[in-house]
Coordinates of C-alpha atoms and ligand atoms in Angstrom, one line a residue:
M466 CA -14.0 20.3 22.3
A467 CA -17.9 22.1 22.5
E468 CA -16.2 25.3 24.3
E469 CA -13.8 26.5 22.1
C470 CA -15.5 26.6 18.2
S471 CA -17.7 29.5 19.5
Q472 CA -15.9 32.4 18.5
A473 CA -15.3 30.2 15.0
T474 CA -18.9 30.4 15.3
Q475 CA -20.6 32.8 15.7
T476 CA -17.8 34.5 13.0
Q477 CA -20.0 32.6 10.3
T478 CA -22.7 33.0 11.5
Q479 CA -22.4 36.8 11.0
N480 CA -20.9 36.3 7.4
S481 CA -24.0 34.1 6.8
Q482 CA -21.5 31.9 4.8
V483 CA -22.2 29.0 6.9
E484 CA -24.3 27.7 9.6
W485 CA -23.2 25.3 12.8
S486 CA -25.3 22.5 13.4
Q487 CA -27.4 23.8 16.4
H488 CA -26.9 22.8 19.8
N489 CA -30.1 19.7 18.8
T490 CA -28.8 18.9 15.7
P491 CA -29.3 14.7 15.7
T492 CA -26.7 12.8 15.8
I493 CA -26.9 11.4 11.8
I494 CA -29.0 13.6 9.6
P495 CA -29.2 11.7 5.6
N496 CA -27.1 14.0 4.0
I497 CA -24.9 15.5 6.1
W498 CA -22.1 13.2 4.7
G499 CA -19.7 14.1 7.7
R500 CA -19.1 16.4 10.7
I501 CA -15.5 18.7 11.1
Y502 CA -14.6 19.9 15.1
A503 CA -13.0 22.1 16.0
T504 CA -10.0 20.7 18.1
K505 CA -8.6 20.1 21.3
G506 CA -5.3 22.3 21.0
R507 CA -6.9 26.3 21.4
H508 CA -3.2 27.7 20.7
C509 CA -5.0 28.5 17.1
W510 CA -8.3 30.2 18.3
K511 CA -8.2 32.9 19.6
E512 CA -10.8 32.8 22.8
V513 CA -11.8 30.1 23.8
P514 CA -15.1 29.8 22.6
S515 CA -18.2 30.2 24.5
S516 CA -20.4 26.8 26.7
E517 CA -23.2 28.1 24.0
S518 CA -21.1 25.5 20.5
P519 CA -21.6 22.3 20.3
G520 CA -18.1 23.0 18.4
Y521 CA -18.3 21.6 15.0
Y522 CA -19.7 21.7 12.1
D523 CA -21.9 19.4 9.9
L524 CA -21.4 18.9 6.2
I525 CA -24.0 18.9 3.7
K526 CA -22.8 20.4 0.5
P527 CA -21.0 19.1 -2.0
E528 CA -17.9 21.6 -1.0
F529 CA -16.5 23.5 1.8
T530 CA -13.9 26.0 1.5
L531 CA -11.7 27.2 4.6
G532 CA -9.5 30.4 3.8
R533 CA -9.2 33.9 4.7
A534 CA -11.9 34.8 1.3
L535 CA -14.1 36.0 2.5
N536 CA -16.3 33.5 -0.2
C537 CA -14.8 30.8 1.8
S538 CA -17.7 28.7 3.6
F539 CA -15.3 28.9 7.0
V540 CA -13.7 32.5 6.7
M541 CA -10.1 33.0 8.5
K542 CA -10.3 35.7 9.9
K543 CA -7.6 37.9 12.9
D544 CA -10.0 38.1 15.5
I545 CA -10.8 34.1 15.8
I546 CA -7.2 32.3 14.9
K547 CA -3.8 33.9 16.1
D548 CA -1.9 36.6 14.2
D549 CA 1.2 34.5 13.3
I550 CA -1.1 31.9 12.0
I551 CA -3.9 34.2 10.2
K552 CA -1.0 35.9 8.3
N553 CA 0.4 32.1 6.7
V554 CA -3.2 31.5 6.1
S555 CA -4.1 31.0 1.5
K556 CA -7.2 33.2 0.9
L557 CA -8.3 29.5 -0.3
H558 CA -6.2 27.3 1.6
F559 CA -8.1 23.6 1.3
V560 CA -10.9 22.7 -0.3
L561 CA -13.3 19.5 1.3
K562 CA -15.6 17.7 -1.6
R563 CA -17.7 15.1 -1.4
D564 CA -19.2 13.8 -5.0
T565 CA -23.3 13.2 -3.0
S566 CA -25.0 12.3 -5.8
E567 CA -22.1 9.2 -6.1
P568 CA -22.7 6.3 -3.7
L569 CA -19.7 5.3 -2.1
S570 CA -17.5 7.9 -2.7
P571 CA -15.3 9.6 -0.3
A572 CA -14.7 12.5 1.1
I573 CA -11.5 14.6 -0.2
I574 CA -9.3 17.2 0.7
T575 CA -6.9 19.1 -1.7
D576 CA -4.7 21.3 -0.5
L577 CA -4.0 24.9 -2.5
S578 CA -1.5 26.6 -0.1
Y579 CA 2.2 26.8 0.0
N580 CA 2.0 26.4 4.0
G581 CA 0.1 23.9 4.0
T582 CA -2.0 21.9 5.2
Y583 CA -1.8 18.7 7.4
V584 CA -3.8 15.3 7.8
N585 CA -2.5 13.7 10.8
N586 CA 1.2 15.6 10.5
V587 CA 1.6 15.1 6.6
K588 CA 1.0 17.5 4.8
I589 CA -0.8 17.4 1.5
G590 CA 1.0 19.4 -0.9
K591 CA 0.0 22.5 -2.9
G592 CA -2.5 20.9 -5.5
N593 CA -1.8 18.1 -4.4
S594 CA -5.2 15.9 -2.5
R595 CA -6.5 12.7 -0.1
V596 CA -8.7 11.1 1.1
L597 CA -10.6 12.2 4.2
D598 CA -11.0 9.1 7.0
D599 CA -13.0 9.2 10.1
N600 CA -11.3 10.9 12.7
D601 CA -8.3 12.2 10.8
E602 CA -6.7 15.5 11.7
I603 CA -6.1 18.7 9.7
A604 CA -3.7 20.9 10.8
I605 CA -2.6 24.3 8.5
T606 CA 0.2 26.0 8.5
H607 CA 2.0 23.5 9.7
P608 CA 0.8 20.4 11.4
V609 CA 1.1 21.4 15.2
V610 CA -2.1 24.0 14.1
K611 CA -4.5 21.8 14.2
I612 CA -7.7 23.2 13.4
F613 CA -10.0 20.4 12.7
V614 CA -10.8 16.8 13.5
F615 CA -13.3 14.7 10.1
K616 CA -15.8 12.3 11.6
D617 CA -17.1 10.7 8.1
L618 CA -21.2 10.3 8.8
L619 CA -21.9 7.5 5.6
K620 CA -21.9 4.6 6.0
N621 CA -18.6 2.7 4.3
E622 CA -17.1 -0.7 3.3
Q623 CA -14.1 -0.3 5.2
D624 CA -14.3 -3.1 7.6
K625 CA -15.3 -5.7 4.9
V626 CA -11.5 -5.8 3.6
P627 CA -8.8 -6.9 5.4
K628 CA -7.3 -4.3 7.5
E629 CA -3.8 -3.6 5.4
I630 CA -5.7 -3.3 1.8
S631 CA -8.0 -0.6 3.9
Q632 CA -5.6 1.9 5.4
K633 CA -4.8 2.3 2.2
Y634 CA -7.0 2.1 -0.8
Y635 CA -11.4 3.2 -0.2
I636 CA -13.4 0.7 -0.8
S637 CA -16.1 2.2 -3.5
R638 CA -18.6 1.6 -5.0
T639 CA -19.5 -1.5 -7.0
L640 CA -17.8 -1.7 -10.7
G641 CA -19.5 -4.9 -12.0
Q642 CA -19.6 -8.9 -11.0
G643 CA -17.9 -11.1 -12.9
A644 CA -18.1 -15.1 -12.5
C645 CA -15.0 -14.7 -10.2
G646 CA -16.6 -12.3 -7.8
L647 CA -17.2 -8.5 -7.2
V648 CA -15.0 -4.9 -8.9
K649 CA -15.2 -2.1 -6.1
L650 CA -13.8 1.0 -7.3
V651 CA -11.6 1.8 -4.5
V652 CA -9.5 5.1 -4.5
D653 CA -5.4 5.0 -2.1
K654 CA -6.2 7.5 0.5
T655 CA -2.5 9.2 -0.1
K656 CA -2.3 9.5 -3.6
C657 CA -6.6 10.0 -4.5
V658 CA -6.0 8.1 -7.7
Q659 CA -8.8 5.2 -8.3
Y660 CA -8.3 2.0 -9.3
A661 CA -10.5 -1.2 -9.6
M662 CA -10.7 -3.9 -6.6
K663 CA -11.0 -7.8 -8.1
I664 CA -12.2 -9.1 -5.4
I665 CA -11.3 -13.0 -6.2
K666 CA -12.9 -16.3 -3.6
K667 CA -10.0 -18.8 -3.4
S668 CA -11.8 -22.6 -4.4
R669 CA -10.1 -24.0 -1.6
L670 CA -10.4 -27.5 -2.7
T671 CA -9.7 -29.3 -5.6
N672 CA -10.7 -32.6 -6.6
G673 CA -10.5 -33.3 -2.8
H674 CA -7.1 -32.0 -1.9
M675 CA -6.1 -29.1 -1.0
N676 CA -4.4 -27.4 -4.3
N677 CA -1.5 -24.7 -4.3
L678 CA -3.7 -21.9 -3.4
N679 CA -2.6 -21.5 -0.2
D680 CA 0.8 -21.5 -0.9
P681 CA 2.5 -18.8 0.2
A682 CA 5.7 -18.4 -1.6
K683 CA 3.9 -19.7 -5.3
I684 CA 1.4 -16.9 -4.6
M685 CA 3.9 -14.8 -4.7
N686 CA 5.2 -15.8 -7.2
E687 CA 2.4 -15.3 -9.7
I688 CA 1.8 -12.3 -7.9
N689 CA 5.5 -10.9 -9.5
I690 CA 4.2 -12.1 -12.5
M691 CA 1.5 -10.5 -12.9
K692 CA 2.4 -7.1 -11.6
A693 CA 6.0 -7.3 -13.9
L694 CA 3.8 -7.4 -17.0
R695 CA 3.7 -3.8 -18.3
H696 CA 2.2 -3.1 -21.6
P697 CA -0.3 0.4 -22.6
C698 CA -2.8 -2.3 -23.6
I699 CA -2.6 -4.5 -21.3
I700 CA -4.5 -3.2 -18.5
S701 CA -1.6 -3.4 -15.5
T702 CA -1.5 -5.0 -11.9
E703 CA -1.5 -3.1 -9.1
E704 CA -0.7 -4.8 -6.2
V705 CA -2.6 -8.7 -4.9
Y706 CA -3.6 -9.6 -1.7
D707 CA -3.7 -12.7 -0.2
S708 CA -5.9 -14.2 2.4
P709 CA -6.3 -17.8 2.8
D710 CA -10.2 -17.2 1.1
T711 CA -10.1 -14.4 -1.2
V712 CA -7.7 -12.3 -3.7
Y713 CA -8.2 -8.8 -3.6
I714 CA -5.9 -7.2 -7.4
I715 CA -5.7 -3.6 -7.8
L716 CA -6.0 -3.0 -10.9
E717 CA -6.0 0.0 -13.0
L718 CA -9.6 2.1 -13.3
M719 CA -10.3 2.1 -17.0
Q720 CA -13.4 4.0 -17.5
G721 CA -14.7 3.5 -20.6
G722 CA -16.6 0.1 -20.6
E723 CA -15.9 -2.9 -22.4
L724 CA -16.0 -3.4 -25.3
F725 CA -18.5 -5.7 -25.4
E726 CA -20.5 -2.9 -24.7
R727 CA -19.1 -0.2 -28.3
I728 CA -20.3 -3.2 -30.1
T729 CA -24.0 -3.5 -29.0
K730 CA -24.0 -0.6 -28.9
H731 CA -24.1 0.3 -32.5
G732 CA -24.5 -3.3 -33.6
H733 CA -20.9 -3.9 -35.2
L734 CA -17.4 -1.8 -35.6
T735 CA -17.3 -0.7 -39.2
E736 CA -13.6 -2.2 -40.5
R737 CA -11.9 0.7 -39.9
L738 CA -12.7 0.6 -36.1
T739 CA -12.8 -3.3 -36.2
R740 CA -8.8 -2.6 -37.9
F741 CA -8.2 -0.2 -34.7
M742 CA -8.9 -2.4 -32.1
L743 CA -7.7 -5.7 -33.1
R744 CA -4.2 -5.1 -33.6
Q745 CA -3.8 -3.5 -30.3
M746 CA -5.7 -6.5 -28.9
V747 CA -3.2 -8.4 -31.1
L748 CA 0.1 -6.3 -30.0
A749 CA -1.5 -7.1 -26.5
V750 CA -1.2 -10.7 -26.9
R751 CA 1.3 -11.4 -28.5
Y752 CA 3.4 -9.6 -25.4
L753 CA 1.5 -12.6 -22.4
H754 CA 3.0 -15.0 -24.3
S755 CA 5.9 -13.2 -25.4
K756 CA 5.9 -13.8 -21.1
G757 CA 5.0 -17.8 -21.4
I758 CA 1.8 -16.3 -20.7
T759 CA -1.7 -17.7 -22.5
H760 CA -4.6 -15.7 -21.6
R761 CA -7.3 -18.8 -22.6
D762 CA -10.0 -16.1 -21.3
L763 CA -10.6 -13.8 -24.5
K764 CA -14.0 -12.8 -24.9
P765 CA -15.0 -8.7 -25.4
E766 CA -16.2 -8.0 -21.8
N767 CA -11.8 -8.9 -21.0
V768 CA -11.4 -6.0 -23.2
L769 CA -11.7 -2.6 -21.8
L770 CA -11.5 0.5 -23.1
E771 CA -9.5 3.5 -21.5
G772 CA -11.8 6.0 -22.1
K773 CA -15.1 7.9 -23.6
E774 CA -13.7 8.5 -27.2
E775 CA -13.9 6.3 -30.3
E776 CA -10.3 5.9 -30.5
T777 CA -9.0 5.3 -27.2
L778 CA -6.2 2.4 -25.9
V779 CA -8.1 -1.0 -25.7
K780 CA -6.8 -2.7 -22.5
I781 CA -7.1 -6.9 -22.1
T782 CA -7.6 -7.9 -17.8
D783 CA -8.8 -11.4 -16.8
F784 CA -4.9 -13.4 -17.6
G785 CA -3.6 -14.9 -15.0
L786 CA -6.5 -15.7 -13.1
S787 CA -7.0 -18.9 -13.2
K788 CA -3.8 -19.7 -10.8
F789 CA -5.7 -18.0 -8.5
V790 CA -9.0 -19.7 -8.6
G791 CA -7.4 -22.9 -9.6
E792 CA -7.2 -25.0 -12.6
D793 CA -10.6 -26.9 -12.4
S794 CA -12.4 -23.4 -11.3
F795 CA -10.7 -21.8 -13.8
M796 CA -11.5 -24.5 -16.8
K797 CA -15.3 -25.3 -15.3
T798 CA -15.7 -21.4 -15.8
M799 CA -14.1 -21.3 -19.4
C800 CA -16.4 -24.1 -20.6
G801 CA -19.9 -23.4 -19.2
T802 CA -20.6 -21.7 -22.1
P803 CA -17.8 -21.7 -24.1
L804 CA -18.8 -19.1 -27.0
Y805 CA -15.1 -17.8 -27.2
L806 CA -12.4 -21.1 -26.9
A807 CA -10.7 -23.0 -29.4
P808 CA -11.8 -26.0 -30.9
E809 CA -8.5 -27.9 -29.1
V810 CA -9.3 -26.1 -25.2
L811 CA -13.0 -28.6 -25.6
R812 CA -11.2 -31.9 -27.6
A813 CA -7.9 -31.1 -24.5
N814 CA -11.1 -31.8 -22.0
G815 CA -9.6 -30.5 -18.9
T816 CA -6.4 -30.9 -19.5
R817 CA -3.1 -28.3 -21.0
C818 CA -2.2 -30.7 -25.0
Y819 CA -2.6 -26.6 -25.8
G820 CA -1.5 -23.7 -26.4
P821 CA -0.7 -20.5 -27.1
E822 CA -2.6 -20.6 -30.4
V823 CA -5.7 -21.1 -29.1
D824 CA -6.0 -16.7 -28.5
V825 CA -5.8 -16.3 -31.1
W826 CA -9.0 -18.4 -31.5
S827 CA -11.0 -16.2 -29.4
L828 CA -10.1 -13.5 -31.1
G829 CA -11.1 -14.3 -34.5
V830 CA -14.4 -14.8 -31.8
I831 CA -13.9 -11.4 -31.2
F832 CA -13.5 -10.5 -34.7
F833 CA -15.9 -11.8 -35.4
I834 CA -18.4 -9.6 -33.7
C835 CA -17.4 -6.5 -34.4
L836 CA -17.6 -6.4 -37.6
V837 CA -21.0 -8.2 -37.5
G838 CA -22.0 -8.2 -34.2
Y839 CA -23.5 -11.6 -33.8
L840 CA -21.6 -15.3 -32.5
P841 CA -19.8 -16.8 -34.4
F842 CA -21.0 -20.2 -33.0
S843 CA -23.7 -19.9 -30.0
A844 CA -26.4 -23.1 -28.6
D845 CA -29.3 -20.3 -30.3
Y846 CA -27.9 -21.9 -33.6
K847 CA -29.9 -25.2 -33.5
E848 CA -28.2 -27.2 -36.3
L849 CA -25.2 -28.9 -34.2
S850 CA -24.8 -27.9 -30.6
L851 CA -22.1 -25.5 -29.8
R852 CA -19.6 -28.3 -29.2
D853 CA -20.1 -29.8 -32.5
Q854 CA -20.4 -25.7 -34.4
I855 CA -17.1 -25.4 -32.6
L856 CA -15.4 -28.5 -33.4
S857 CA -16.2 -28.3 -37.1
G858 CA -16.0 -24.5 -37.7
R859 CA -18.9 -24.1 -38.1
F860 CA -19.5 -20.7 -37.5
R861 CA -22.3 -18.8 -39.0
F862 CA -22.4 -17.3 -42.2
S863 CA -25.1 -14.9 -41.9
Q864 CA -24.8 -12.6 -46.4
A865 CA -26.7 -10.2 -45.1
H866 CA -24.3 -9.0 -42.1
W867 CA -21.2 -10.4 -44.5
R868 CA -22.4 -9.3 -47.5
G869 CA -21.0 -5.2 -46.3
V870 CA -17.8 -6.4 -45.3
S871 CA -14.9 -6.4 -47.7
P872 CA -12.9 -10.0 -48.9
A873 CA -9.6 -9.6 -46.9
A874 CA -11.1 -9.0 -43.7
R875 CA -13.5 -11.9 -45.0
Q876 CA -10.4 -14.0 -45.8
L877 CA -8.3 -13.2 -42.0
M878 CA -11.4 -13.6 -40.1
K879 CA -11.4 -17.3 -41.6
R880 CA -7.9 -17.6 -41.1
M881 CA -8.6 -16.8 -37.5
L882 CA -11.5 -19.2 -37.3
T883 CA -8.9 -22.6 -39.0
V884 CA -9.8 -25.6 -36.2
Q885 CA -6.7 -26.8 -36.9
A886 CA -4.0 -24.7 -34.8
A887 CA -1.1 -25.8 -36.6
R888 CA -2.2 -23.9 -39.6
R889 CA -3.7 -20.9 -37.4
I890 CA -2.9 -17.7 -38.0
T891 CA -0.3 -16.4 -36.0
L892 CA -0.4 -13.3 -34.7
D893 CA 3.2 -11.2 -36.5
Q894 CA 1.1 -12.5 -39.2
I895 CA -2.1 -11.2 -38.4
L896 CA -0.9 -8.0 -38.0
Q897 CA 0.9 -8.7 -41.1
H898 CA -2.2 -8.9 -43.3
P899 CA -3.0 -6.5 -45.8
W900 CA -6.6 -6.5 -44.7
M901 CA -4.4 -4.9 -41.5
Q902 CA -1.7 -2.9 -44.1
D903 CA -3.6 0.5 -43.1
A904 CA -1.3 3.6 -42.4
E905 CA -3.7 5.7 -40.5
V906 CA -4.8 3.3 -38.3
T907 CA -1.2 2.1 -37.1
A908 CA -0.3 6.0 -37.2
R909 CA -3.1 6.7 -34.6
V910 CA -2.6 3.7 -32.0
E911 CA 1.3 4.0 -32.1
E912 CA 0.4 7.2 -31.5
L913 CA -1.7 6.1 -28.1
L914 CA 0.5 3.2 -27.1
C915 CA 3.3 5.8 -26.8
R916 CA 1.3 8.4 -25.3
N917 CA 0.5 5.7 -22.6
I918 CA 4.2 4.5 -22.4
Q919 CA 5.3 8.2 -22.1
S920 CA 2.8 8.5 -18.8
R921 CA 4.1 6.2 -17.5
N922 CA 7.6 7.7 -17.3
V923 CA 9.4 5.7 -19.9
M924 CA 11.2 7.2 -22.2
E925 CA 12.0 7.0 -25.9
L926 CA 15.2 5.1 -26.8
T927 CA 16.6 4.5 -30.7
I928 CA 18.1 0.9 -30.2
S929 CA 17.0 -2.8 -31.6
S930 CA 18.0 -4.8 -29.1
T931 CA 16.1 -6.3 -26.9
T932 CA 17.6 -7.5 -23.3
F933 CA 20.4 -4.5 -21.9
T934 CA 22.1 -5.2 -18.8
S935 CA 22.5 -2.0 -16.4
S936 CA 26.3 -0.9 -15.1
E937 CA 27.6 1.4 -11.9
E938 CA 28.6 4.0 -13.7
D939 CA 24.6 4.5 -15.2
T940 CA 22.4 4.8 -12.7
S941 CA 22.0 7.9 -10.2
S942 CA 19.6 8.7 -7.7
N943 CA 17.3 11.5 -7.7
T944 CA 16.6 13.9 -4.7
D945 CA 13.1 12.7 -4.2
N946 CA 14.6 8.7 -3.3
T947 CA 13.9 7.2 -6.2
T948 CA 16.2 5.2 -8.5
V949 CA 16.8 6.4 -11.9
I950 CA 18.9 4.3 -14.1
A951 CA 20.5 4.8 -17.3
V952 CA 20.4 2.0 -19.2
V953 CA 23.3 2.8 -22.6
A954 CA 23.4 0.0 -24.9
K955 CA 25.5 -0.2 -27.3
G956 CA 26.7 3.1 -27.0
K957 CA 23.9 4.2 -28.9
R958 CA 20.7 6.1 -27.3
A959 CA 20.0 5.9 -23.3
L960 CA 15.8 4.5 -21.2
S961 CA 16.2 6.0 -18.0
D962 CA 13.1 5.0 -16.1
S963 CA 12.7 5.8 -12.3
Y964 CA 12.7 2.9 -10.3
S965 CA 11.3 3.6 -6.6
S966 CA 9.4 0.2 -5.9
C967 CA 13.2 -2.2 -6.8
E968 CA 14.7 -2.4 -4.5
P969 CA 18.2 -3.5 -5.4
I970 CA 18.7 -2.5 -8.7
P971 CA 18.0 -4.5 -11.3
K972 CA 21.2 -5.7 -13.4
K973 CA 19.1 -6.9 -16.5
L974 CA 15.9 -5.1 -18.7
R975 CA 14.1 -6.6 -20.8
V976 CA 12.3 -4.0 -23.2
D977 CA 9.7 -4.3 -25.6
M978 CA 10.4 -1.8 -28.7
F979 CA 7.4 -0.3 -30.3
P980 CA 8.3 2.2 -33.0
M981 CA 7.6 5.5 -31.7
V982 CA 7.0 9.3 -33.2
V983 CA 8.1 12.3 -31.0
R984 CA 5.8 14.7 -31.1
E985 CA 7.0 18.5 -30.4
P986 CA 5.5 20.8 -28.6
D987 CA 4.0 23.0 -31.4
G988 CA 3.1 19.1 -32.9
E989 CA 5.6 18.8 -35.5
D990 CA 6.2 15.3 -35.9
T991 CA 10.8 15.5 -36.0
S992 CA 11.5 12.5 -35.1
S993 CA 11.2 8.4 -35.5
G994 CA 12.5 5.8 -33.1
H995 CA 11.2 3.3 -30.5
S996 CA 10.0 3.3 -27.4
A997 CA 9.3 0.5 -24.9
A998 CA 8.0 -1.5 -22.5
Y999 CA 9.9 -3.2 -19.9
S1000 CA 9.8 -5.1 -17.0
V1001 CA 12.9 -6.8 -14.5
E1002 CA 14.0 -10.2 -15.2
Ligands
ATP2338 N1 -9.5 -2.6 -14.7 C1 -11.7 -2.6 -14.2 N2 -11.3 -1.2 -14.5 C2 -12.9 -0.6 -14.8 N3 -14.1 -1.6 -14.6 C3 -13.5 -2.7 -14.4 C4 -11.9 -3.6 -13.9 N4 -12.6 -4.8 -14.1 C5 -13.3 -5.1 -14.2 N5 -14.1 -4.3 -14.6 C6 -16.0 -4.6 -14.9 O1 -15.6 -4.9 -13.5 C7 -16.8 -6.1 -14.3 C8 -16.6 -7.9 -13.3 O2 -15.7 -7.5 -14.8 P1 -14.8 -9.0 -14.5 O3 -13.6 -9.2 -14.9 O4 -14.8 -9.7 -13.0 O5 -16.2 -10.2 -15.0 P2 -16.5 -10.7 -17.0 O6 -14.9 -9.9 -17.6 O7 -17.2 -9.9 -16.6 O8 -16.3 -12.2 -16.4 P3 -15.2 -13.2 -15.6 O9 -15.4 -13.2 -14.5 O10 -16.5 -14.1 -16.1 O11 -14.7 -12.9 -16.8 C9 -17.2 -6.0 -15.4 O12 -18.3 -5.0 -16.2 C10 -16.5 -5.0 -16.0 O13 -16.0 -3.8 -16.5

């Protein structure tokens, strides 16, 4: 291998584009993030390189480019590569990058050529990127024209997760730590899409008995329920890996941080922004309830934001976790500091004698904090124990903080923090409450929801029934092996979507409707209709 690269080495040195490593380069130098070795296949190199060359190139700068252009890090020239190959090499054929300022970031290769860059015989495709793994082979113009083998010289955490995960995902830095375990940034190696991976240690024993967390059928059932949930304001679950003592949940990545941080940064939120956030939270929880799921652990830390902008999508996370950690340990965690817990949950004493209204209470606590920036119930308020404050619904009312808040907002907060669950305001009533009536906010939320739905390929429809049945003639296949389903409902408009992962084709879809406005490319709103989040029944 050392021999074969010298011609390329000399060319590089003459052009001063890059400097090949010297003979005695120590194996690991801290700022070298990778190394590319010329491959043994000699067909692409014109001459057999001299034995003087080390046969590899150390990647130090954050970016390495290869192509025919003279400003590439590695210039492909006629005198180093065979003529029949060089003619198919693009001026800028591929770029190899690593964000060395970011710990545990992956090496990424981006194909910039129509004639193709291949990794382990698989074409990346022009404009596409993928993560490069240790020992990956890079070929250009054709899978057999292998030119480099990549060696990853940075420490990584691939071996800390089961192989089936590390084969598909690159394990990057830690995003945070919750009561259930770590959350890691991971990157899908072939699609180069980032996700958050939640690592949950199972509590295997409950009350001295093995619980059913190790029953694969039950776990699979929970996994399928979580994966079927699709709503713009619910963090989507990409995949779940179940191992005897740990569950790994691959989740949609949120880049905007927690709602909690947003509140603490500003002290509190304006009424308009609170309305904007609450509307989305209510829609999300209403969707969960429609699927028979009570969240039970709603708190600002479980409300994540899509982007850094002020008006961004809000997404709820951490639903259904009790199924993986066990009811006992879930309750223990929740009741540890029950700041957001409804009175009926405290009264239930570990039994599940309460309904979905508990989520309205928790939303009420979040609503309270958004408006005034302090907790309604806290162990720091010494007049009553935290438990008694909640059980009696006696929230702390600071005149100084509430003075600037509208009477309608105060009234809504009180209706949400109503001790008697049966008298508590419902989610639908919240949406209809006078304080929530703000056409601008409603339209902005709908715009964000629709944009999110459209980016997931769910197309617009103008029908109002909620369950549709597909028929044979409604389905067809497109070219890239995904099945396109067209569901014609009541002879009106069609819902189309591709089900690449759904085999066999579902016969029934449940569709949750959202009002939407169709926006033309010129920005004009032309028609209104409904958009849908759907799941297979
Ligand atoms: N999908 C995600 N995208 C980006 N960051 C996330 C995602 N999920 C969790 N995080 C971050 O990881 C950290 C830990 O999250 P996690 O949900 O495990 O704990 P928590 O909600 O803070 O506490 P608890 O475990 O008690 O619910 C948080 O800082 C959170 O912001």
